[in-house]
Amino acid sequence: MCGIVGAVAQRNVSQILLEGLSKLEYRGYDSAGICCIDNNQLHCIKSTGKVKNLKEAVKEKSCPGFTGIAHTRWATHGIPSETNAHPHICDNLALVHNGIIENFATLKERLIAEGYNFKSQTDTEVLVCLIHSHLKKASNLLEAFLQALHEVKGSFGLALIDKNDPSTLYAARSGSPLIIGLGIGENFIASDSLALLPVTRRFIYLEENEIAVLTTENVKVYNLDGKKIEKSEIESDLDAESISKGPYRHFMQKEIYEQPQSLQNTLLGRLDKDDISLETVVGIDDSSFKDIDAIQIVACGTSYHAGLVGKYWLEELTNIPTNVEIASEYRYRKAVVRNNSLFITISQSGETADTLASLRLAKQQNYKKSLCICNVNGSSLVRESDYTLFTKAGAEIGVASTKAFTTQLLSILLLALLIGKQKGAISQAQNHEILESIRKLPALTQEFLACDKELATLSEQFSGKHHCLFLGRGVMYPIALEGALKLKEISYIHAEGYAAGELKHGPIALIDKEMPVVVVAPDNSLIDKLISNVEEVRARGALLYVFTTKDTQFKADDQTKRVNLPACPEILQPILFTIPLQLLSYHCAVINGTDVDQPRNLAKSVTVE
Ligand code: G6P
């Protein structure tokens, strides 16, 4: 969380920094700040709320300077306020920080004893004072920076400037992402390449425990021992256009509508008659999965729900026992790792702190190999995993994940087929049938989007409701969980997903006329079981919204509203039935007047644990 941008150039950088911050707002948006060096003075402006407030403040007060840093915050230490907003200044130094300094309290005590005063409640102000304290004795700022970093525990992405040396920008990474953007006669740093696309497409990824020193002409990277490291440059295939809203009202709406294309991109070059090409998974060969006897999936949030669907598919198509766990739980318990296990992480960003920590833990455990299913090339998970399956959703800006989720699902399905084939667990006929279905997916996705208007009208019945239940069975149960998560994330209606067969064991007590119940009910092998479960709910007076396909036996009446969706192959139902649920949440959020793309208290990339 928190977004950082920095620049060292031969022109005023405040507009570049502010535009960069806007692109990083998905990382946090409770306050923002900027600091530039002009005439050997630090000009610092901060504001609470979104980056647009900071932009207005900068317009009013102006923030000149060819070197600067900026930050958009997701509060960890101290409430969102101007005082707690970054940059934090200590004498000649200004610092922005993404992450948490865990031993800040001890360091603070020591610095107070040394005579430092603190204005804010943040760990970042402690760190900038710590660097300042080392600078008093060190021969230069790089040395002081390194000494300070050796003392801190926790995670950080940092950018530091010194008013006495306006031609240099310092950056460091440990646990929070940071990339360097290479310009001509100017260089940049940011938490995500998206922030820098208007100024460059050439990037260097900082690895863990690396420090960078940037001037207009040079970028030097060091390890924490001060040893110089050679880095290679990567050219991004993203462009600034891909991160604009276009004709859509919100990024989320745009991203929902991009799904036919993003799913097509996930398939691009990967299907070859009845085969999935080996290049689909970077790093594998035709026997990589042959000896795998168990699979452990670890992820957070929406990606975790993708993992839950993956369990159903992997067990069905590969016969390999598969376990799925939330990353923040996995990393702090003693897991029993079976022999020949494959460790899979799923993540849109590739930077989620708990998922990354789980991968690092897994690498010390008895896993045979690690594989990540990820949307961001060059991200930490990608760099640290043995194999990668890119979801190819394109940049996802809306905080609530949509196209990243459906492309994750499709990727897991491809992976299950690939593993199933290598293990000899799937018949040629079944493989052929599934691949034929998959080929139809982008077109079917387009058909499912046609329910948008009906859902916009239906959503009006949800506004004013405070609670909602989502029911599903089998592989549609995780889709019910995801439907509920989406609704609560963006419309702030409390929603829970349940396996429909579990309802009578408690949650049925909640059913009354005020509780809408959304049933995810495609025509599939469990439909009769689901119909019986729904009858139990109907008998208790619930208002039912049944998302189903044409031929199922649900009656529409005063109590039951059917949303009829196109017929589709059973294997694709988790992907396709996600779309009406996304649209339902989207319209409920619009009606409720919430901030759809940046819901309160959330951040897209959670780089703190
Ligand atoms: C945050 C986002 C969610 C996302 C989760 C995991 O909570 O708001 O949308 O599902 O992080 O993120 P990842 O990048 O690992 O998929």
Coordinates of C-alpha atoms and ligand atoms in Angstrom, one line a residue:
M1 CA 0.0 0.0 0.0
C2 CA 1.0 3.6 -0.4
G3 CA 2.3 4.9 -3.7
I4 CA 5.6 6.5 -4.3
V5 CA 6.9 8.6 -7.2
G6 CA 10.2 10.4 -7.5
A7 CA 12.0 12.3 -10.2
V8 CA 15.3 13.9 -11.0
A9 CA 15.2 15.9 -14.2
Q10 CA 16.1 19.1 -16.0
R11 CA 12.6 20.5 -15.8
N12 CA 10.0 21.1 -13.1
V13 CA 8.8 17.7 -11.9
S14 CA 5.7 18.5 -9.8
Q15 CA 3.2 17.7 -12.7
I16 CA 5.0 14.5 -13.5
L17 CA 4.9 13.5 -9.8
L18 CA 1.2 14.4 -9.4
E19 CA 0.2 12.6 -12.6
G20 CA 2.2 9.6 -11.4
L21 CA 0.4 9.7 -8.0
S22 CA -3.0 9.7 -9.7
K23 CA -2.0 6.4 -11.4
L24 CA -0.9 5.0 -8.0
E25 CA -4.0 6.1 -6.1
Y26 CA -5.3 2.5 -6.2
R27 CA -2.5 1.8 -3.6
G28 CA -4.0 4.2 -1.0
Y29 CA -5.9 7.4 -1.0
D30 CA -6.3 8.8 2.5
S31 CA -3.8 11.6 2.1
A32 CA -1.0 12.7 -0.2
G33 CA 2.1 14.9 -0.3
I34 CA 4.8 16.2 -2.5
C35 CA 8.3 17.8 -1.9
C36 CA 10.6 19.3 -4.5
I37 CA 14.0 21.0 -4.1
D38 CA 14.2 24.5 -5.5
N39 CA 17.1 26.9 -4.8
N40 CA 18.4 24.5 -2.2
Q41 CA 15.1 24.7 -0.3
L42 CA 12.6 21.9 0.3
H43 CA 9.1 22.9 -0.9
C44 CA 6.6 20.5 0.7
I45 CA 2.8 20.5 0.3
K46 CA 0.4 17.9 1.8
S47 CA -3.3 17.4 1.9
T48 CA -5.8 14.9 3.3
G49 CA -8.0 12.9 1.0
K50 CA -7.4 12.1 -2.6
V51 CA -4.6 13.2 -4.9
K52 CA -7.0 15.7 -6.5
N53 CA -6.9 17.7 -3.3
L54 CA -3.1 17.8 -3.4
K55 CA -3.3 18.9 -7.1
E56 CA -5.4 21.8 -6.1
A57 CA -3.1 22.8 -3.3
V58 CA -0.1 22.6 -5.6
K59 CA -1.9 24.8 -8.1
E60 CA -2.6 27.4 -5.4
K61 CA 0.8 27.4 -3.7
S62 CA 3.1 26.0 -6.6
C63 CA 5.9 23.5 -6.0
P64 CA 8.8 24.3 -8.3
G65 CA 11.9 22.1 -8.5
F66 CA 13.7 19.7 -10.8
T67 CA 14.1 17.0 -8.2
G68 CA 11.2 15.8 -6.1
I69 CA 9.3 13.0 -4.3
A70 CA 5.6 12.4 -3.8
H71 CA 3.4 9.9 -1.9
T72 CA -0.2 8.8 -1.7
R73 CA -0.9 7.2 1.7
W74 CA -2.8 4.2 3.1
A75 CA -2.5 4.8 6.8
T76 CA -0.6 2.3 8.9
H77 CA 0.8 4.4 11.8
G78 CA -1.3 7.4 12.8
I79 CA -4.6 8.7 11.4
P80 CA -4.9 10.2 7.9
S81 CA -4.0 13.8 8.5
E82 CA -1.7 16.4 7.0
T83 CA 0.8 16.0 9.8
N84 CA 1.0 12.2 9.2
A85 CA 1.0 12.5 5.4
H86 CA 4.4 12.0 3.6
P87 CA 6.9 13.3 2.8
H88 CA 8.4 13.6 6.2
I89 CA 11.2 16.1 6.7
C90 CA 14.2 16.1 9.0
D91 CA 16.3 19.3 8.5
N92 CA 17.8 18.9 5.0
L93 CA 16.2 15.5 4.2
A94 CA 12.8 14.5 2.9
L95 CA 11.5 10.9 2.8
V96 CA 8.5 9.0 1.5
H97 CA 7.9 5.4 2.6
N98 CA 5.7 2.5 1.6
G99 CA 5.6 -0.3 4.3
I100 CA 6.1 -0.6 8.0
I101 CA 9.1 -0.1 10.2
E102 CA 8.4 -2.6 13.0
N103 CA 11.1 -1.4 15.5
F104 CA 10.2 2.2 15.1
A105 CA 9.2 2.7 18.8
T106 CA 12.7 1.6 20.1
L107 CA 14.4 3.8 17.4
K108 CA 12.2 6.7 18.3
E109 CA 13.1 6.5 22.0
R110 CA 16.8 6.6 21.1
L111 CA 16.4 9.5 18.7
I112 CA 14.4 11.5 21.3
A113 CA 17.3 10.9 23.7
E114 CA 19.6 12.3 21.0
G115 CA 17.4 15.4 20.9
Y116 CA 15.1 14.8 17.9
N117 CA 11.5 16.0 18.1
F118 CA 8.6 14.3 16.3
K119 CA 5.6 16.0 14.9
S120 CA 3.8 13.0 13.5
Q121 CA 2.8 9.6 14.8
T122 CA 4.5 7.8 11.8
D123 CA 7.3 5.3 11.6
T124 CA 8.5 7.2 8.5
E125 CA 9.4 10.3 10.5
V126 CA 11.5 8.1 12.7
L127 CA 13.3 6.7 9.7
V128 CA 14.2 10.1 8.2
C129 CA 15.5 11.2 11.6
L130 CA 17.5 8.0 11.9
I131 CA 19.1 8.7 8.5
H132 CA 19.8 12.3 9.6
S133 CA 21.4 11.1 12.8
H134 CA 23.8 8.8 10.8
L135 CA 24.6 11.6 8.4
K136 CA 26.1 13.6 11.2
K137 CA 29.0 11.0 11.3
A138 CA 28.9 9.4 7.8
S139 CA 31.0 10.7 4.9
N140 CA 28.0 11.0 2.6
L141 CA 24.3 10.4 2.4
L142 CA 24.6 7.0 0.7
E143 CA 26.6 5.7 3.6
A144 CA 24.2 7.2 6.2
F145 CA 21.2 5.7 4.3
L146 CA 22.8 2.2 4.3
Q147 CA 23.7 2.5 8.0
A148 CA 20.1 3.4 8.9
L149 CA 18.6 0.6 6.8
H150 CA 20.8 -1.9 8.6
E151 CA 19.1 -0.8 11.8
V152 CA 15.5 -1.0 10.7
K153 CA 13.2 -4.1 10.8
G154 CA 10.2 -4.3 8.6
S155 CA 9.3 -3.6 5.0
F156 CA 10.0 -0.5 2.9
G157 CA 10.0 1.1 -0.4
L158 CA 11.7 4.5 0.1
A159 CA 12.6 7.6 -1.8
L160 CA 14.9 10.2 -0.2
I161 CA 16.1 13.7 -1.3
D162 CA 18.6 16.1 0.3
K163 CA 18.2 19.8 -0.2
N164 CA 22.0 20.2 -0.1
D165 CA 22.4 17.8 -3.0
P166 CA 19.5 18.7 -5.4
S167 CA 20.8 16.6 -8.3
T168 CA 20.4 13.2 -6.6
L169 CA 17.5 11.0 -5.7
Y170 CA 17.9 7.9 -3.4
A171 CA 15.6 4.9 -3.3
A172 CA 15.6 1.6 -1.5
R173 CA 13.5 -1.5 -1.5
S174 CA 12.8 -4.3 1.0
G175 CA 9.4 -5.9 1.0
S176 CA 7.6 -3.1 -1.0
P177 CA 7.9 -2.8 -4.7
L178 CA 9.9 -0.1 -6.4
I179 CA 10.9 0.4 -10.0
I180 CA 13.2 2.8 -11.7
G181 CA 12.1 4.5 -14.9
L182 CA 14.8 5.5 -17.4
G183 CA 14.4 8.8 -19.3
I184 CA 16.7 10.9 -21.5
G185 CA 18.5 13.3 -19.2
E186 CA 16.0 12.4 -16.4
N187 CA 15.3 9.4 -14.2
F188 CA 12.4 8.3 -12.0
I189 CA 11.3 5.9 -9.4
A190 CA 7.8 4.7 -8.6
S191 CA 5.9 1.9 -6.8
D192 CA 4.5 0.7 -10.1
S193 CA 5.5 1.3 -13.8
L194 CA 1.9 2.5 -14.4
A195 CA 2.9 5.8 -12.7
L196 CA 5.7 6.5 -15.2
L197 CA 4.2 5.4 -18.5
P198 CA 3.6 9.0 -19.6
V199 CA 7.4 9.6 -19.3
T200 CA 9.1 6.3 -20.1
R201 CA 8.6 2.7 -21.0
R202 CA 12.1 1.7 -20.0
F203 CA 12.4 0.2 -16.5
I204 CA 14.8 -1.4 -14.1
Y205 CA 13.2 -3.5 -11.3
L206 CA 14.8 -3.1 -7.9
E207 CA 15.2 -6.4 -6.1
E208 CA 14.9 -7.0 -2.3
N209 CA 17.5 -5.1 -0.3
E210 CA 18.7 -3.0 -3.1
I211 CA 19.5 0.8 -3.0
A212 CA 19.5 3.0 -6.1
V213 CA 21.1 6.4 -6.5
L214 CA 19.7 8.4 -9.4
T215 CA 20.9 11.5 -11.1
T216 CA 19.8 13.0 -14.4
E217 CA 22.4 11.0 -16.3
N218 CA 23.0 7.9 -14.2
V219 CA 21.4 5.1 -12.2
K220 CA 23.6 3.2 -9.8
V221 CA 22.3 0.2 -7.8
Y222 CA 23.9 -1.2 -4.7
N223 CA 23.2 -4.0 -2.2
L224 CA 22.9 -3.2 1.5
D225 CA 26.6 -3.7 1.9
G226 CA 27.2 -0.9 -0.6
K227 CA 28.4 -3.3 -3.3
K228 CA 27.5 -2.1 -6.8
I229 CA 25.1 -4.4 -8.8
E230 CA 24.7 -4.5 -12.5
K231 CA 21.0 -4.4 -13.5
S232 CA 19.2 -5.0 -16.8
E233 CA 16.7 -2.8 -18.4
I234 CA 13.2 -4.0 -19.4
E235 CA 10.9 -2.4 -22.0
S236 CA 7.3 -2.4 -20.9
D237 CA 4.6 -3.4 -23.4
L238 CA 2.0 -1.3 -21.6
D239 CA 1.1 2.2 -22.8
A240 CA -0.5 5.3 -21.2
E241 CA -3.7 4.7 -23.3
S242 CA -4.3 1.3 -21.5
I243 CA -4.7 3.1 -18.2
S244 CA -7.3 5.7 -19.2
K245 CA -11.1 5.3 -18.6
G246 CA -12.0 5.9 -22.2
P247 CA -15.8 6.3 -22.6
Y248 CA -16.6 4.5 -19.3
R249 CA -17.8 6.1 -16.1
H250 CA -15.5 4.1 -13.9
F251 CA -12.4 1.9 -14.4
M252 CA -14.3 -1.0 -12.9
Q253 CA -17.0 -0.7 -15.5
K254 CA -14.4 -0.5 -18.3
E255 CA -12.6 -3.5 -16.8
I256 CA -15.9 -5.6 -16.7
Y257 CA -16.4 -4.7 -20.3
E258 CA -12.9 -5.6 -21.3
Q259 CA -13.3 -9.2 -20.2
P260 CA -14.1 -10.7 -23.7
Q261 CA -10.8 -9.2 -24.9
S262 CA -8.8 -10.0 -21.8
L263 CA -9.9 -13.6 -21.8
Q264 CA -9.0 -13.7 -25.5
N265 CA -5.6 -12.4 -24.6
T266 CA -5.2 -15.1 -21.9
L267 CA -5.7 -17.7 -24.6
L268 CA -3.6 -16.0 -27.3
G269 CA -1.0 -18.3 -28.7
R270 CA -1.7 -20.9 -26.0
L271 CA -4.2 -23.3 -27.7
D272 CA -2.8 -25.5 -30.4
K273 CA -5.6 -27.9 -31.7
D274 CA -6.0 -30.3 -28.7
D275 CA -2.9 -29.1 -27.0
I276 CA -2.0 -26.3 -24.6
S277 CA 1.4 -25.0 -25.7
L278 CA 4.1 -25.5 -23.1
E279 CA 5.0 -21.8 -23.4
T280 CA 1.8 -21.2 -21.5
V281 CA 3.7 -21.7 -18.3
V282 CA 7.0 -20.0 -18.3
G283 CA 9.7 -22.4 -17.2
I284 CA 8.0 -25.7 -17.6
D285 CA 8.8 -28.6 -19.9
D286 CA 6.8 -31.6 -21.0
S287 CA 7.5 -33.5 -17.8
S288 CA 7.5 -30.8 -15.2
F289 CA 4.2 -31.9 -13.6
K290 CA 4.5 -35.6 -14.1
D291 CA 5.8 -36.3 -10.6
I292 CA 3.5 -33.9 -8.8
D293 CA 1.4 -35.7 -6.1
A294 CA -0.1 -32.8 -4.2
I295 CA -0.9 -29.1 -4.8
Q296 CA -1.0 -26.3 -2.3
I297 CA -2.6 -23.0 -3.4
V298 CA -2.1 -19.8 -1.4
A299 CA -3.6 -16.4 -2.2
C300 CA -5.5 -13.4 -0.7
G301 CA -8.9 -11.8 -1.4
T302 CA -10.4 -12.3 -4.8
S303 CA -7.3 -14.3 -5.9
Y304 CA -8.1 -16.7 -3.0
H305 CA -11.5 -17.3 -4.4
A306 CA -9.9 -18.1 -7.8
G307 CA -7.8 -20.7 -5.9
L308 CA -11.0 -22.2 -4.4
V309 CA -12.4 -22.7 -7.9
G310 CA -9.0 -24.1 -8.9
K311 CA -9.3 -26.8 -6.2
Y312 CA -12.5 -28.1 -7.8
W313 CA -11.0 -28.1 -11.3
L314 CA -7.5 -29.4 -10.4
E315 CA -8.9 -32.3 -8.4
E316 CA -11.4 -33.2 -11.2
L317 CA -8.9 -32.9 -14.1
T318 CA -5.6 -34.0 -12.5
N319 CA -6.6 -36.4 -9.6
I320 CA -4.1 -34.5 -7.5
P321 CA -5.2 -33.6 -4.0
T322 CA -5.3 -29.9 -3.8
N323 CA -5.5 -27.6 -0.8
V324 CA -6.2 -23.9 -0.8
E325 CA -5.3 -21.5 2.0
I326 CA -5.4 -17.7 2.7
A327 CA -1.9 -16.5 2.6
S328 CA -2.0 -14.6 6.0
E329 CA -2.9 -17.9 7.6
Y330 CA -0.6 -20.2 5.7
R331 CA 2.5 -18.1 6.6
Y332 CA 2.0 -18.4 10.4
R333 CA 1.3 -22.1 10.9
K334 CA 3.2 -25.3 10.6
A335 CA 2.0 -26.8 7.3
V336 CA 2.6 -30.5 6.6
V337 CA 4.1 -30.6 3.1
R338 CA 3.6 -33.9 1.3
N339 CA 6.3 -35.3 -0.9
N340 CA 6.3 -34.0 -4.5
S341 CA 4.1 -31.1 -3.8
L342 CA 3.6 -28.1 -6.1
F343 CA 3.2 -24.7 -4.4
I344 CA 0.9 -22.3 -6.4
T345 CA 0.4 -18.6 -5.6
I346 CA -2.3 -16.6 -7.3
S347 CA -2.0 -12.8 -7.3
Q348 CA -3.1 -10.0 -9.6
S349 CA -0.3 -7.7 -8.5
G350 CA 2.4 -10.2 -7.6
E351 CA 3.3 -8.0 -4.6
T352 CA 0.8 -8.9 -1.9
A353 CA 2.9 -9.1 1.2
D354 CA 1.3 -12.2 2.8
T355 CA 1.3 -14.2 -0.5
L356 CA 5.0 -13.3 -1.1
A357 CA 5.9 -14.2 2.5
S358 CA 4.1 -17.6 2.0
L359 CA 6.1 -18.2 -1.2
R360 CA 9.3 -17.4 0.6
L361 CA 8.3 -19.8 3.4
A362 CA 7.4 -22.5 0.9
K363 CA 10.9 -22.2 -0.6
Q364 CA 12.3 -23.3 2.7
Q365 CA 9.8 -26.2 3.0
N366 CA 9.7 -29.4 1.2
Y367 CA 8.0 -28.2 -2.0
K368 CA 9.2 -29.6 -5.3
K369 CA 8.5 -26.4 -7.3
S370 CA 6.6 -23.1 -7.0
L371 CA 4.4 -21.7 -9.7
C372 CA 2.7 -18.3 -9.6
I373 CA -0.4 -17.2 -11.6
C374 CA 0.1 -13.5 -11.9
N375 CA -0.9 -10.5 -13.9
V376 CA 2.2 -8.4 -13.5
N377 CA 5.4 -9.2 -15.4
G378 CA 8.5 -8.4 -13.3
S379 CA 6.6 -8.5 -10.0
S380 CA 8.2 -10.1 -6.9
L381 CA 6.1 -13.3 -7.1
V382 CA 7.1 -13.8 -10.8
R383 CA 10.7 -13.2 -10.1
E384 CA 10.8 -15.5 -7.1
S385 CA 8.8 -18.4 -8.5
D386 CA 10.1 -21.4 -10.5
Y387 CA 7.3 -21.2 -13.0
T388 CA 4.9 -18.4 -14.0
L389 CA 1.5 -18.5 -15.7
F390 CA 0.7 -14.9 -16.8
T391 CA -3.0 -14.1 -16.7
K392 CA -2.6 -11.3 -19.3
A393 CA -5.6 -9.3 -18.1
G394 CA -3.8 -6.0 -18.8
A395 CA -3.6 -3.2 -16.3
E396 CA -6.4 -3.4 -13.7
I397 CA -7.0 -0.1 -12.0
G398 CA -10.3 -0.5 -10.2
V399 CA -9.6 -1.6 -6.6
A400 CA -12.2 -4.3 -6.8
S401 CA -10.8 -7.1 -9.0
T402 CA -12.9 -8.1 -12.1
K403 CA -11.0 -9.0 -15.3
A404 CA -8.0 -10.1 -13.2
F405 CA -10.3 -12.7 -11.5
T406 CA -11.8 -14.1 -14.6
T407 CA -8.5 -14.4 -16.3
Q408 CA -7.1 -16.1 -13.2
L409 CA -9.9 -18.6 -13.5
L410 CA -9.2 -19.3 -17.1
S411 CA -5.5 -19.6 -16.4
I412 CA -6.1 -22.2 -13.7
L413 CA -8.4 -24.1 -16.0
L414 CA -5.6 -24.2 -18.6
L415 CA -3.1 -25.2 -15.9
A416 CA -5.4 -28.0 -14.7
L417 CA -5.7 -29.3 -18.3
L418 CA -1.9 -29.1 -18.8
I419 CA -1.2 -31.0 -15.5
G420 CA -4.0 -33.4 -16.2
K421 CA -2.5 -34.3 -19.5
Q422 CA 1.0 -34.7 -18.2
K423 CA -0.3 -37.0 -15.4
G424 CA -2.4 -38.9 -17.9
A425 CA -5.5 -38.1 -15.7
I426 CA -7.7 -36.7 -18.5
S427 CA -9.1 -38.6 -21.5
Q428 CA -8.5 -37.2 -25.0
A429 CA -12.2 -36.8 -25.5
Q430 CA -12.6 -34.8 -22.3
N431 CA -9.6 -32.7 -23.1
H432 CA -11.0 -32.0 -26.6
E433 CA -14.5 -31.1 -25.3
I434 CA -13.1 -28.7 -22.7
L435 CA -10.8 -27.0 -25.2
E436 CA -13.7 -26.6 -27.6
S437 CA -15.7 -24.9 -24.8
I438 CA -12.8 -22.7 -23.9
R439 CA -12.6 -21.4 -27.5
K440 CA -16.1 -20.2 -27.1
L441 CA -15.4 -18.3 -23.9
P442 CA -14.7 -14.8 -25.2
A443 CA -17.9 -14.8 -27.4
L444 CA -20.0 -16.2 -24.5
T445 CA -18.6 -13.5 -22.2
Q446 CA -19.9 -10.9 -24.6
E447 CA -23.3 -12.5 -24.5
F448 CA -23.3 -12.5 -20.7
L449 CA -22.6 -8.8 -20.7
A450 CA -25.9 -8.2 -22.4
C451 CA -27.7 -8.6 -19.0
D452 CA -26.2 -5.2 -17.9
K453 CA -29.4 -3.2 -18.4
E454 CA -31.5 -5.7 -16.6
L455 CA -29.1 -5.7 -13.7
A456 CA -29.0 -2.0 -13.5
T457 CA -32.8 -2.0 -13.0
L458 CA -32.6 -4.9 -10.6
S459 CA -30.0 -3.2 -8.5
E460 CA -32.4 -0.5 -7.5
Q461 CA -34.2 -3.1 -5.3
F462 CA -30.9 -3.6 -3.4
S463 CA -30.2 0.0 -2.6
G464 CA -31.3 0.7 1.0
K465 CA -30.7 -3.0 1.9
H466 CA -28.1 -3.5 4.6
H467 CA -27.5 -7.2 4.2
C468 CA -27.5 -9.8 1.5
L469 CA -26.7 -13.5 1.1
F470 CA -25.2 -15.3 -1.9
L471 CA -25.7 -19.0 -2.3
G472 CA -24.0 -21.5 -4.6
R473 CA -23.1 -25.2 -4.7
G474 CA -20.1 -27.1 -5.8
V475 CA -17.7 -25.0 -8.0
M476 CA -20.3 -22.1 -7.9
Y477 CA -19.8 -21.8 -4.1
P478 CA -16.6 -19.9 -4.4
I479 CA -18.4 -17.7 -7.0
A480 CA -21.0 -16.9 -4.4
L481 CA -18.2 -15.9 -2.1
E482 CA -16.7 -13.7 -4.7
G483 CA -20.1 -12.2 -5.5
A484 CA -20.6 -11.3 -1.8
L485 CA -17.0 -9.9 -1.6
K486 CA -17.6 -7.7 -4.6
L487 CA -20.9 -6.3 -3.2
K488 CA -19.5 -5.5 0.2
E489 CA -16.2 -4.0 -1.2
I490 CA -17.8 -1.4 -3.4
S491 CA -21.4 -0.9 -2.3
Y492 CA -20.8 -1.3 1.4
I493 CA -23.8 -3.6 1.7
H494 CA -22.9 -6.4 4.1
A495 CA -22.9 -9.6 2.1
E496 CA -21.9 -13.2 2.9
G497 CA -21.5 -16.1 0.6
Y498 CA -22.6 -19.6 1.7
A499 CA -22.5 -23.1 0.3
A500 CA -26.3 -23.6 -0.2
G501 CA -26.2 -27.0 1.6
E502 CA -24.8 -25.3 4.7
L503 CA -27.5 -22.7 5.1
K504 CA -29.7 -24.8 7.4
H505 CA -26.8 -25.2 9.8
G506 CA -27.1 -21.6 11.0
P507 CA -27.4 -18.8 8.5
I508 CA -31.0 -19.7 7.7
A509 CA -31.8 -17.9 11.0
L510 CA -31.0 -14.6 9.2
I511 CA -33.6 -15.1 6.5
D512 CA -36.5 -12.6 6.5
K513 CA -38.2 -10.3 4.1
E514 CA -35.5 -7.7 4.4
M515 CA -32.7 -10.1 3.4
P516 CA -32.2 -10.4 -0.4
V517 CA -30.8 -13.8 -1.3
V518 CA -28.8 -14.1 -4.5
V519 CA -28.7 -17.7 -5.8
V520 CA -26.0 -18.5 -8.3
A521 CA -27.8 -21.3 -10.2
P522 CA -26.6 -22.3 -13.6
D523 CA -28.0 -25.5 -15.1
N524 CA -25.4 -28.1 -13.9
S525 CA -25.1 -31.4 -12.2
L526 CA -26.0 -30.0 -8.8
I527 CA -29.0 -28.0 -9.8
D528 CA -31.6 -30.3 -8.2
K529 CA -29.8 -30.2 -4.9
L530 CA -29.7 -26.4 -5.1
I531 CA -33.4 -26.1 -5.9
S532 CA -34.2 -28.0 -2.7
N533 CA -32.0 -25.7 -0.7
V534 CA -33.6 -22.7 -2.3
E535 CA -37.1 -24.0 -1.3
E536 CA -36.0 -24.0 2.3
V537 CA -35.2 -20.4 2.0
R538 CA -38.3 -19.5 0.0
A539 CA -40.4 -21.2 2.7
R540 CA -39.0 -18.6 5.2
G541 CA -40.1 -15.7 3.2
A542 CA -36.8 -14.7 1.6
L543 CA -36.6 -12.4 -1.4
L544 CA -34.8 -14.5 -4.0
Y545 CA -32.8 -13.3 -7.0
V546 CA -31.9 -16.4 -9.0
F547 CA -29.2 -16.0 -11.5
T548 CA -29.8 -19.0 -13.8
T549 CA -30.0 -20.4 -17.3
K550 CA -33.2 -20.7 -19.3
D551 CA -34.3 -24.3 -18.6
T552 CA -34.0 -24.6 -14.9
Q553 CA -37.1 -25.3 -12.7
F554 CA -37.1 -22.1 -10.6
K555 CA -40.4 -20.4 -10.7
A556 CA -40.6 -16.6 -10.9
D557 CA -43.2 -15.2 -8.5
D558 CA -43.6 -12.2 -6.1
Q559 CA -40.9 -13.6 -4.0
T560 CA -38.5 -14.9 -6.7
K561 CA -36.9 -12.9 -9.5
R562 CA -35.2 -14.9 -12.2
V563 CA -32.3 -13.4 -14.1
N564 CA -32.1 -15.6 -17.2
L565 CA -28.6 -16.0 -18.6
P566 CA -27.3 -17.7 -21.7
A567 CA -26.8 -21.4 -21.7
C568 CA -23.1 -22.3 -21.5
P569 CA -20.9 -25.3 -21.0
E570 CA -20.7 -26.4 -17.3
I571 CA -16.9 -26.0 -17.2
L572 CA -17.2 -22.3 -18.0
Q573 CA -20.0 -21.5 -15.6
P574 CA -17.7 -20.2 -12.8
I575 CA -16.2 -17.7 -15.2
L576 CA -19.3 -16.6 -16.9
F577 CA -21.6 -16.4 -13.9
T578 CA -19.1 -14.1 -12.3
I579 CA -20.0 -11.4 -14.8
P580 CA -23.6 -10.7 -13.7
L581 CA -22.4 -10.6 -10.1
Q582 CA -19.8 -8.0 -11.0
L583 CA -22.5 -5.9 -12.7
L584 CA -24.9 -6.3 -9.8
S585 CA -22.2 -4.9 -7.4
Y586 CA -21.2 -2.2 -9.8
H587 CA -24.8 -0.9 -10.2
C588 CA -25.5 -1.1 -6.5
A589 CA -22.4 0.9 -5.8
V590 CA -23.3 3.5 -8.3
I591 CA -26.8 3.8 -6.8
N592 CA -25.4 4.0 -3.3
G593 CA -23.1 6.8 -4.5
T594 CA -19.9 5.1 -3.2
D595 CA -16.5 5.6 -4.7
V596 CA -16.6 2.7 -7.1
D597 CA -12.9 2.6 -8.2
Q598 CA -11.5 3.5 -4.8
P599 CA -13.7 2.2 -2.1
R600 CA -13.1 3.4 1.4
N601 CA -10.3 1.8 3.5
L602 CA -9.2 -0.5 0.7
A603 CA -6.1 -0.6 -1.5
K604 CA -5.5 -2.6 -4.6
S605 CA -2.0 -3.8 -3.8
V606 CA -1.6 -4.8 -0.1
T607 CA 2.2 -4.7 0.4
V608 CA 1.9 -4.7 4.2
E609 CA 0.9 -7.8 6.2
Ligands
G6P1 C1 -6.5 -6.4 -2.1 C2 -7.4 -6.0 -3.3 C3 -8.2 -7.3 -3.8 C4 -7.2 -8.4 -4.1 C5 -6.3 -8.7 -2.9 C6 -5.2 -9.7 -3.4 O1 -7.2 -6.7 -1.0 O2 -8.3 -5.0 -2.9 O3 -8.9 -6.9 -4.9 O4 -7.9 -9.5 -4.5 O5 -5.6 -7.5 -2.5 O6 -4.4 -9.0 -4.3 P1 -3.5 -9.8 -5.4 O7 -2.8 -8.7 -6.1 O8 -2.5 -10.6 -4.6 O9 -4.4 -10.5 -6.2

